[in-house]
XYZ file of C-alpha atoms in Angstrom:
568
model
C 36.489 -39.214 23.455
C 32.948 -40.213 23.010
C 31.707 -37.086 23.991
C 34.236 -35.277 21.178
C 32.948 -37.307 18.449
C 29.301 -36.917 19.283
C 30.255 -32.707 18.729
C 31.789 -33.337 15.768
C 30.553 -35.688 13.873
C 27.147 -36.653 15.560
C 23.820 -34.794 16.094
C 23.124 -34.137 19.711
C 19.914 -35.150 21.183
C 19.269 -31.141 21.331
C 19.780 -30.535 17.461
C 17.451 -34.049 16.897
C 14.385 -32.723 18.645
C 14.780 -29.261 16.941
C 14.697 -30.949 13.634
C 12.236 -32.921 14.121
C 9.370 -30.788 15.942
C 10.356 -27.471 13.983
C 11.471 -29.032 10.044
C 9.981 -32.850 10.573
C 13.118 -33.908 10.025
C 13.967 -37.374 11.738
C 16.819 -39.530 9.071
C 19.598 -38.082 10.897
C 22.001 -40.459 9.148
C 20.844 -38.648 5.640
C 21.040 -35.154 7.481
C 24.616 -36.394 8.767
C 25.743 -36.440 4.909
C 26.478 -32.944 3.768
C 25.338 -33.894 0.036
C 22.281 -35.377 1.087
C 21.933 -32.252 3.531
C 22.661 -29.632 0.969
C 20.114 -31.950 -1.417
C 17.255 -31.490 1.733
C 18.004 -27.824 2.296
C 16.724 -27.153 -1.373
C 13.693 -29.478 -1.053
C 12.843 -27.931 1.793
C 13.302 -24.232 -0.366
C 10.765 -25.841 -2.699
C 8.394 -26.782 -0.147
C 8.758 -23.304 1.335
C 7.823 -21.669 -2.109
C 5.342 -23.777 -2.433
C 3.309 -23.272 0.716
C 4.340 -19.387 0.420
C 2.249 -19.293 -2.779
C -0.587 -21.251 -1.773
C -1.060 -19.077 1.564
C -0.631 -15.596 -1.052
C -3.336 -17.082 -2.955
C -5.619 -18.221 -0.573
C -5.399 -14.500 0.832
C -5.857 -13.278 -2.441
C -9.164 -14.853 -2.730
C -10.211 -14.229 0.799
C -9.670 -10.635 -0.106
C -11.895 -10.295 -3.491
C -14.156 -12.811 -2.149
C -14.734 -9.852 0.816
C -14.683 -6.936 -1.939
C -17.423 -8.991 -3.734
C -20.012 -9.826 -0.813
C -19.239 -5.842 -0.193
C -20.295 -5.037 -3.815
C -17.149 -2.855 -3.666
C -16.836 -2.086 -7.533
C -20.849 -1.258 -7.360
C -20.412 0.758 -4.103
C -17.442 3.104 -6.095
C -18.756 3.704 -8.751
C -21.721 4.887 -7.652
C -19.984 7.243 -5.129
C -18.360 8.484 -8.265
C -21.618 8.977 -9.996
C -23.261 10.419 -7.061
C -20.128 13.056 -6.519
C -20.275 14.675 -10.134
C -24.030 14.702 -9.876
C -23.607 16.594 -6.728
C -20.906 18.936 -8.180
C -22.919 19.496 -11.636
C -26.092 20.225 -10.131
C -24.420 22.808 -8.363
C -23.401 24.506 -11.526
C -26.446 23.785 -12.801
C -28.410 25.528 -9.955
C -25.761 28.548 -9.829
C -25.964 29.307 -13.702
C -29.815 29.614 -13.288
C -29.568 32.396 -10.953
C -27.405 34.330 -13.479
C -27.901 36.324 -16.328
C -26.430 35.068 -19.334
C -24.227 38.085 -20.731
C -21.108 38.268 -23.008
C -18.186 40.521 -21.655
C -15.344 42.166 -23.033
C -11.803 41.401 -22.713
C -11.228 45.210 -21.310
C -13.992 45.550 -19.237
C -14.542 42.971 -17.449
C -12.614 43.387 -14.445
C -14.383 46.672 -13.509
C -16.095 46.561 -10.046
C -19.777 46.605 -10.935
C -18.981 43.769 -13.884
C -16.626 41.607 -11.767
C -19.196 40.038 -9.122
C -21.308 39.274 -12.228
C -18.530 37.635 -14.039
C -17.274 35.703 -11.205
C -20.734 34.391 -10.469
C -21.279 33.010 -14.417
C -17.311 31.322 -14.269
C -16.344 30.608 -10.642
C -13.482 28.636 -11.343
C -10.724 30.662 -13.168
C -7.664 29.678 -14.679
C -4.411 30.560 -14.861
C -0.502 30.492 -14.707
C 1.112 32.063 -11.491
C 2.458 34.999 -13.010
C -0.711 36.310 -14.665
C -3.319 35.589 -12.396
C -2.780 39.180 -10.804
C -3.508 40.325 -13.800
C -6.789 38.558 -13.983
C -8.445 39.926 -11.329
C -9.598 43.620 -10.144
C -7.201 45.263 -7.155
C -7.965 43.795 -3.633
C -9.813 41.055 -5.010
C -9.469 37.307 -3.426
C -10.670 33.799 -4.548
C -11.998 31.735 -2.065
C -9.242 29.058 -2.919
C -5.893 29.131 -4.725
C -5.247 25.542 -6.086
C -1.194 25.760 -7.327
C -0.398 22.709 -9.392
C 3.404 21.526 -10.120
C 3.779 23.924 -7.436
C 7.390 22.039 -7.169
C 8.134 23.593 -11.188
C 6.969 26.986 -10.007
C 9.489 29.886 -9.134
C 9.092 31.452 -5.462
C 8.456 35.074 -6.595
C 5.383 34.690 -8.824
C 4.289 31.818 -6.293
C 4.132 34.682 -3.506
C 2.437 36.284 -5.635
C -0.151 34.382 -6.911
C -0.517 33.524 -2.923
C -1.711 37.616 -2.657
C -4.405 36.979 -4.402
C -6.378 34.233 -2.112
C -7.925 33.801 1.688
C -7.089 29.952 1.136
C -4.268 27.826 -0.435
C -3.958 24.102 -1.771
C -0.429 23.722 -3.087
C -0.007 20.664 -5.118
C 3.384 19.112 -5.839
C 6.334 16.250 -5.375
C 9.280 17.055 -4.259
C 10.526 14.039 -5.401
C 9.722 15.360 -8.920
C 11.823 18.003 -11.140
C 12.297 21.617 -9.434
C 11.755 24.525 -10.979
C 15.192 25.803 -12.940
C 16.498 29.245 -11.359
C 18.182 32.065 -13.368
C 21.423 31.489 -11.447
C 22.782 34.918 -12.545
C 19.819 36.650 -10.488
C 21.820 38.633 -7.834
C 20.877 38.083 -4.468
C 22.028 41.533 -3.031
C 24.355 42.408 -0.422
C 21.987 41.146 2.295
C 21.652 37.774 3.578
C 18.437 35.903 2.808
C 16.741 33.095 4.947
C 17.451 29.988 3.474
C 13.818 29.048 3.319
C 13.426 32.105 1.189
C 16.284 31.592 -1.257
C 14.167 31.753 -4.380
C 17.449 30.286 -6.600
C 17.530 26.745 -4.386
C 13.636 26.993 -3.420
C 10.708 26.652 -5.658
C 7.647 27.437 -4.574
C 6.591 24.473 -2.528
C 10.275 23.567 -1.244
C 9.871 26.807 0.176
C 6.359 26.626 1.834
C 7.248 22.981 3.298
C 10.788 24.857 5.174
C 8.920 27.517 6.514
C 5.874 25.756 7.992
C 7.753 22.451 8.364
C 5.045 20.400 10.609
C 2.395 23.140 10.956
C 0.771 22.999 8.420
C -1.049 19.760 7.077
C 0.409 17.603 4.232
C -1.300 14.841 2.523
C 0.363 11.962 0.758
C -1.447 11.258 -2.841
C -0.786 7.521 -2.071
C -3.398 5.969 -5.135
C -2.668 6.110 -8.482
C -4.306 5.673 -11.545
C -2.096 6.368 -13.962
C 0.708 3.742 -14.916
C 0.837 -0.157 -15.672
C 1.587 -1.751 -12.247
C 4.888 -2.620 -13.365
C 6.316 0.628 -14.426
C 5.128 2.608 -11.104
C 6.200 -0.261 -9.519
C 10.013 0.875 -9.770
C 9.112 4.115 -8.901
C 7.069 3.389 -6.150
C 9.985 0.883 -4.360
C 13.268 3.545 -5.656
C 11.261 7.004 -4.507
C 8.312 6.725 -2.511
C 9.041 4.078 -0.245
C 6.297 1.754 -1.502
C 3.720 4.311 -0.066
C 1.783 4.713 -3.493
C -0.940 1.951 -4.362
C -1.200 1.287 -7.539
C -5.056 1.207 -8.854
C -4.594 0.538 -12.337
C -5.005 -2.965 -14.021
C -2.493 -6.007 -14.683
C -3.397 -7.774 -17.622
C -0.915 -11.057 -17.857
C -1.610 -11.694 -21.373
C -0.880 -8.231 -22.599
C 2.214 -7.905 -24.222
C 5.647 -5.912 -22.759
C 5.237 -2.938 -20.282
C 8.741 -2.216 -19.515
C 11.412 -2.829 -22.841
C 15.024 -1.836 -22.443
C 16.745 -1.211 -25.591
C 20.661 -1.057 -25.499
C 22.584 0.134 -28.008
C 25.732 -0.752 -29.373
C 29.239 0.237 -28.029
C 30.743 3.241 -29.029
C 30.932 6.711 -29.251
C 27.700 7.969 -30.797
C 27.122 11.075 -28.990
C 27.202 14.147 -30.855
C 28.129 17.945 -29.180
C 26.935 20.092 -32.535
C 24.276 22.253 -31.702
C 23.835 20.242 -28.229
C 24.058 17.019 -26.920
C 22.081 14.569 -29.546
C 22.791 10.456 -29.813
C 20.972 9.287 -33.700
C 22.024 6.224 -32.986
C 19.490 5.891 -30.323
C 17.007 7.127 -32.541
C 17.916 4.734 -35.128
C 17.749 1.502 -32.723
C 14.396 2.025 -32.119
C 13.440 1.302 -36.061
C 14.637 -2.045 -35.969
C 12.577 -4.178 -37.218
C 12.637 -7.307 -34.831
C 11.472 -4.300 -32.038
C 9.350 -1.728 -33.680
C 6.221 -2.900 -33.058
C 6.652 -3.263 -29.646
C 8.077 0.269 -29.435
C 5.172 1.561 -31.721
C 1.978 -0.279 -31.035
C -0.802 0.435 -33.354
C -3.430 0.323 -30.439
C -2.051 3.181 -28.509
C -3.511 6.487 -28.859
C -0.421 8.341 -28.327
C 3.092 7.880 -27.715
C 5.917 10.167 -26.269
C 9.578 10.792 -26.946
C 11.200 12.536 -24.193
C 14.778 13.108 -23.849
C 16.964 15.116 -21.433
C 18.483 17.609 -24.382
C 16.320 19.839 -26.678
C 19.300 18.706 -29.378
C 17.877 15.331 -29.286
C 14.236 16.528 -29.237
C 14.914 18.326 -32.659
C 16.940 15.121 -34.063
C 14.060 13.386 -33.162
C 11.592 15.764 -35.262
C 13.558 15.079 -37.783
C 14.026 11.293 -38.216
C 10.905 10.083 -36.274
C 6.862 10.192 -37.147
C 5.221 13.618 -36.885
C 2.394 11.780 -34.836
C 4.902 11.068 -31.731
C 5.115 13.775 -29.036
C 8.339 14.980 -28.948
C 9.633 17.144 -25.607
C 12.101 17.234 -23.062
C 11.603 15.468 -19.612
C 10.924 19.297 -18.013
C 8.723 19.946 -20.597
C 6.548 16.730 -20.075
C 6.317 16.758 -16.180
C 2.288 16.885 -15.698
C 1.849 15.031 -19.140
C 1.638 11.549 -20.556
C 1.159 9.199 -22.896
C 0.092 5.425 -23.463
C 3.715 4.953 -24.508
C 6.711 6.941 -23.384
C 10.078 6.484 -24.782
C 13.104 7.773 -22.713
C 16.226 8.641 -24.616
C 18.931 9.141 -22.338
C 21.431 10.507 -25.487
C 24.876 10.008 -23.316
C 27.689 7.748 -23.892
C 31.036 7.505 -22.799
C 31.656 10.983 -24.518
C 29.326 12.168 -21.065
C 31.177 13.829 -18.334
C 30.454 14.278 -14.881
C 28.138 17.167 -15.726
C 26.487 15.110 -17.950
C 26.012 12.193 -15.901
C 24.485 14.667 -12.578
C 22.247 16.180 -15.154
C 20.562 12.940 -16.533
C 21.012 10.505 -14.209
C 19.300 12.366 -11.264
C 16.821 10.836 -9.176
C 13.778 13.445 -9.755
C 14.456 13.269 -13.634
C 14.017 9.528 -13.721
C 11.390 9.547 -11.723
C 9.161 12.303 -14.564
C 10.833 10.116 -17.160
C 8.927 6.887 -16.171
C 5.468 7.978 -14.606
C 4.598 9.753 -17.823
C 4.418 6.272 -19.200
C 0.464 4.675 -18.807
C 0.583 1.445 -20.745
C 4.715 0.947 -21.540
C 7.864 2.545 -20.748
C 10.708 2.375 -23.687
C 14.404 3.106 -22.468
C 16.866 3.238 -24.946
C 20.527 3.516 -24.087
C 24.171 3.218 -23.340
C 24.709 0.892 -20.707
C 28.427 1.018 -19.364
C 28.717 4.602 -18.780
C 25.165 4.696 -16.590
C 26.702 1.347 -14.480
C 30.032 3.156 -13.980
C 27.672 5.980 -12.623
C 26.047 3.188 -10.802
C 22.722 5.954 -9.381
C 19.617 6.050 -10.911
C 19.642 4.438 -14.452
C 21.759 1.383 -13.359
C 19.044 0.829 -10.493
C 16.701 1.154 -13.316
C 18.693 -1.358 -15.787
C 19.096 -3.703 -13.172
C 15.205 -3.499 -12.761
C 14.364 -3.568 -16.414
C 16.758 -6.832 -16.979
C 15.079 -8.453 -13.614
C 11.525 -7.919 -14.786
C 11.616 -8.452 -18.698
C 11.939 -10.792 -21.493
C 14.497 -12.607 -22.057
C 14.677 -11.842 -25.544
C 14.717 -7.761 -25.041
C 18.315 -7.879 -23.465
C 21.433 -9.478 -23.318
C 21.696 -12.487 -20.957
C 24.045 -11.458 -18.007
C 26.755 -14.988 -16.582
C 25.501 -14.969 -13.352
C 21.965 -14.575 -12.098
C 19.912 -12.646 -9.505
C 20.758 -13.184 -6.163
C 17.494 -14.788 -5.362
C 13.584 -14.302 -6.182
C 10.995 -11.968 -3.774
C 10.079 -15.232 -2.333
C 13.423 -16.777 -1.976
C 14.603 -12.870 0.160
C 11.059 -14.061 2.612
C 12.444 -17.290 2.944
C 15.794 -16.044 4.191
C 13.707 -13.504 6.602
C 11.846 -16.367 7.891
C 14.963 -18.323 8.453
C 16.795 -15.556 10.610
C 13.760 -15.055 12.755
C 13.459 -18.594 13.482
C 17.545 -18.464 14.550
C 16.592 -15.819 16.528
C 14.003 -17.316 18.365
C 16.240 -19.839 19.571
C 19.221 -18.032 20.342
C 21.167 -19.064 17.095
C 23.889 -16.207 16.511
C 24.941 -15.505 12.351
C 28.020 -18.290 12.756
C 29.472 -20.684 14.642
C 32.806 -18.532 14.176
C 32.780 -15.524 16.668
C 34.552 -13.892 13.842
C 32.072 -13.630 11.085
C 29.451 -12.633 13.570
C 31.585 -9.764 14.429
C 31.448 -8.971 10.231
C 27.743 -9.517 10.345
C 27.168 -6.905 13.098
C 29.631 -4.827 11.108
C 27.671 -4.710 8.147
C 24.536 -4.450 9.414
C 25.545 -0.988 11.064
C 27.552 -0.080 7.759
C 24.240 -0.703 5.227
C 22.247 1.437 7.412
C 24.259 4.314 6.453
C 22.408 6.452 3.725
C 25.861 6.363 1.213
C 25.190 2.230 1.001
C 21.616 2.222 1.589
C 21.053 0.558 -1.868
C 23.080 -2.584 -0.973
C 21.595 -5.391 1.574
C 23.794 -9.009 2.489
C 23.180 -12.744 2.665
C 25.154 -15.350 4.951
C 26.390 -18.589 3.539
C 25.567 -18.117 -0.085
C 26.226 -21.139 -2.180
C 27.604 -20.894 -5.510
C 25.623 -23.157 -7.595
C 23.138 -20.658 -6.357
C 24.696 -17.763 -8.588
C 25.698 -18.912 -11.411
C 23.422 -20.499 -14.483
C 26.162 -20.404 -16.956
C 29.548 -22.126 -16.026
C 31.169 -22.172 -19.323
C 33.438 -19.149 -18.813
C 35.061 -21.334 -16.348
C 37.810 -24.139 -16.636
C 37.102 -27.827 -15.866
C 38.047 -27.682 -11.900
C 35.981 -24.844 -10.954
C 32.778 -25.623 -13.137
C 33.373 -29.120 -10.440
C 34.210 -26.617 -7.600
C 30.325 -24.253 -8.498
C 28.590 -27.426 -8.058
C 29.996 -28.995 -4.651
C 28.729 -27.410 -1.987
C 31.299 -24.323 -1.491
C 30.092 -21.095 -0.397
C 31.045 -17.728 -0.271
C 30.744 -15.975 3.701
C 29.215 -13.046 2.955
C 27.224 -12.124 -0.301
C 26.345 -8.105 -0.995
C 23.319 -7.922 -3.272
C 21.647 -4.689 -4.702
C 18.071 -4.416 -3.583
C 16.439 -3.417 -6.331
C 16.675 -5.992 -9.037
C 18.362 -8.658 -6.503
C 21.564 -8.367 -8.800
C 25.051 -9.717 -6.726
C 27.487 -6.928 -6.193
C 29.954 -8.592 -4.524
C 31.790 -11.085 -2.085
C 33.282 -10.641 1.378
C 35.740 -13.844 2.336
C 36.673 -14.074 6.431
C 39.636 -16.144 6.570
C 40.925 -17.415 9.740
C 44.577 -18.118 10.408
C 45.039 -21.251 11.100
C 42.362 -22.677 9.083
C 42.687 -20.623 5.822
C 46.762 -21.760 5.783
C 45.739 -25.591 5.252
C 46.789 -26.165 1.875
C 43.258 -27.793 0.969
C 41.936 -24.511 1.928
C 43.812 -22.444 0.290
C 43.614 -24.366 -3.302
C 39.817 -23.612 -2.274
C 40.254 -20.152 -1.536
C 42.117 -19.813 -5.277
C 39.537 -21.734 -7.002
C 36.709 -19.167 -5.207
C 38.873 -15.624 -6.169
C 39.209 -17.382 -9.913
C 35.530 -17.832 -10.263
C 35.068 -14.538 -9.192
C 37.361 -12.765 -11.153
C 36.342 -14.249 -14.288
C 32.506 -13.243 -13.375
C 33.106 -9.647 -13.228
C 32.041 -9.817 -9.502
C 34.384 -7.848 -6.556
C 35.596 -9.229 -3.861
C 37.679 -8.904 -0.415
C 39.338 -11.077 2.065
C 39.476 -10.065 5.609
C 41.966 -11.917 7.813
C 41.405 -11.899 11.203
C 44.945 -11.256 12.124
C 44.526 -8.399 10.696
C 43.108 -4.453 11.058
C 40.608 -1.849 9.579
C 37.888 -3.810 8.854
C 35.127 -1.235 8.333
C 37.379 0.720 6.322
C 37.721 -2.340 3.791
C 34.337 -3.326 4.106
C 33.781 0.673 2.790
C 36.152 0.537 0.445
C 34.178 -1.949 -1.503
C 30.921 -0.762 -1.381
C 32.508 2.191 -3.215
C 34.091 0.844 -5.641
C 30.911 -1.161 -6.057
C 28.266 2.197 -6.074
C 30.493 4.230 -8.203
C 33.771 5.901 -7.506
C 35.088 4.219 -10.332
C 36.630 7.688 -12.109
C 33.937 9.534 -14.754
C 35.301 11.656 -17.864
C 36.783 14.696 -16.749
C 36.129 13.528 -12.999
């Protein structure tokens, strides 16, 4: 009997000395209390914040403290200096040995003129298709340097690639392709994939053929966008290879603003897709100023339509650049504002045309000092691909005052996700499993195998989530479960979204004996209630049950968008 109560309702001399030599922990009477316990768990969240901080800043120092003593801003700049020195003198020093002459358009390329010419202008340019044209027969540069090489069609890519002993071919994959004539025939014989010049541009093509033989560089710094407008692109596309060499000024005023507009179907289909009311949201005036800052030497309107492109010539400033996303890729501005023109009047054509991963990805990095979106929210979160990862950012990241206040909020901070690393490593360390209940370590193994899967890549989970932990705003709630939020309840399994830390849902495991205690199963109401009236999905998964992963699967799509589009 004594032994039985010191399990149940007793610390064990095991659990004392881990307390006290790993958390300094040594009230046990206070621990024993599962107020007073919840109470120390979020002190000891504060502390853990706290200390987090101070080490980040102490490293921070250490770091420009080093980059000082190094002189490291002299030291660059004066590399810089020394390397267009280097390259002008070398102009400098070639021009003197030629003979200053004018030549004519037509004559030019002959074959006693050409070495002449090529020697007084050694760098030519020119697009793809005409640089044949440029040149005498049989003649090749030195170096072919193809830019947007992912925008250029295969054909006058090979041929441009005639004319040269060396290639550089610059481009992102992860940026728009070029856009085939798909009524180009193909001919009755097959063609290598690799050289299918409607599904290939130019570089997709070069990168299939050579695969790992030839050498390919990552462009990893990057100097053109605020910090925290590459910074979504950087995490959603590139893996958070790119490093990000432009300045953060805290005091300067918004980077990233997210407009939405108002419900309803403002979408227009006469003479193309074009939304005015998005046009007209961004003159009002508690937000113009923001959208059009007088210090900005230019500012960009991009949409995905050339319908909205000519609305927009027509109801905004001449001064603002005014093209479509495909027109702007290798452009920018100081400001960039992204209309996105759909509503729920967009189809499923609609919705794969605009809300496609390379498309965002032009949309924002055009942007150098802010990035505008204006929008339609509900038919982008039904989507539930690119823009709602970039909503979810926008609403993570800015004021308060820009958008509308969501009932529950983010899952937890940056800091808060390294806390809960930090935690599972130390369990690990000393052989603690996810639970004490065998059966929601089986659903923790199950998940973890499940998330890895490319389909749910976007989702990540949390163990023993608490409620007051969710929600900031109670009042959509009756009397009983605003009581029930703030005891210390918890939901088994949380699924969050990684990028903007937003919840996406719950996953109960209810045992069978336990979960039919009547006290357990008012609890297990109260918990679907609260739920329900958040907006957040949920399952149950009894363990007298079957088909777990198929459940588990059914809910992360339902969650990441097989809700039915328009003409779906």
């Amino acid at each position: 009997a004594d032994e039985a109560l010191n399990k149940q309702n007793r610390m064990n001399f095991f659990k004392k000395t881990k307390y006290l030599f790993y958390y300094g922990l040594y009230d046990f009477k206070q621990i024993g209390d599962s107020l007073n316990k919840e109470k120390m768990l979020s002190q000891l969240q504060y502390q853990f914040y706290k200390q987090k901080l101070t080490e980040l800043n102490s490293e921070l120092n250490k770091i420009n403290q080093m980059l000082h003593a190094k002189n490291f801003d002299e030291l660059s700049n004066r590399i810089e200096n020394y390397s267009t020195l280097i390259f002008k003198n070398y102009i400098h020093n070639k021009q003197k040995t030629v003979k200053k002459e004018n030549f004519e358009y037509k004559k030019y390329k002959d074959a006693k003129q050409f070495d002449r010419f090529i020697n007084r202008y050694p760098i030519i340019l020119s697009t793809a298709f005409s640089l044949m044209k440029s040149i005498p027969d049989g003649f090749l540069f030195d170096y072919l340097i193809i830019d947007e090489a992912s925008q250029l069609e295969l054909m006058p890519g090979i041929l441009a690639l005639g004319c040269a002993k060396n290639v550089i071919i610059v481009g992102d994959t992860k940026q728009l392709p070029h856009i085939p004539d798909k009524n180009i025939s193909k001919g009755e014989m097959g063609i290598e994939p690799c050289f299918d010049y409607v599904e290939n541009s130019l570089l997709h093509s070069v990168l299939k053929v050579y695969e790992n033989k030839i050498p390919v560089t990552l462009l990893k710094e990057h100097y053109r966008c605020h910090p925290m407008i590459i910074k979504f692109c950087n995490e959603q596309y590139y893996d958070g290879n790119l490093i990000p060499l432009t300045k953060y000024d805290e005091e300067e005023d918004f980077s990233i603003i997210l407009i939405k507009t108002v419900k309803g179907n403002h979408m227009r289909f006469q003479g193309g897709r074009h939304n005015v009311r998005e046009l007209d949201s961004l003159e009002e005036a508690t937000i113009r100023d923001k959208v059009f800052p007088r210090d900005f030497d230019d500012i960009g309107f991009i949409a995905p339509y050339r319908a909205q492109i000519k609305a927009a010539n027509r109801y905004m400033r001449e001064e603002i650049i005014k093209d479509t996303v495909h027109k702007f890729q290798g452009r920018e501005c100081d400001g960039i504002i992204f209309s996105t023109v759909l509503d729920d009047k967009g189809g499923k054509k609609d919705i794969e045309f605009v809300d496609s991963a390379t498309l965002i990805n032009v949309a924002i990095s055009r942007a150098k000092k802010r990035f505008v979106l204006v929008s339609a929210v509900d038919i982008f979160k039904r989507s539930n691909k690119e823009i709602s990862e970039l909503i979810r950012y926008m609403e993570y990241y800015t004021e308060a005052s820009l958008y509308h206040e969501s009932q529950v909020i983010s899952v937890f901070d940056l800091l808060y996700k390294e806390f809960s690393e930090v935690l599972v490593q130390r369990e690990n360390k000393l052989r603690e499993s996810d639970s004490k209940y065998k059966s929601e370590r089986i659903i923790a193994s199950l998940l973890r195998d499940i998330l890895k899967e490319e389909t749910y890549k976007k989702i990540e989970f949390r163990r023993e989530y608490r409620l007051k932990d969710l929600f900031n705003d109670t009042s959509h709630l009756n009397e009983e479960e605003q009581k029930f939020v703030k005891t210390v309840a918890r939901f088994d399994f949380m699924l969050y979204y990684k990028m903007g830390n937003a919840p996406a849902g719950v996953i109960e495991v209810d045992g069978t004996a336990y979960h039919y205690s009547n006290d357990q199963k008012r609890r297990d109401e109260l918990k679907d209630s609260i739920l329900r009236k958040s907006g957040i999905p949920f399952i149950r998964l009894r363990t007298n049950e079957s088909g777990e992963a198929e459940k588990i699967k059914g809910l992360l799509n339902s969650i990441l968008g097989t809700n039915k589009l328009k003409n779906d």
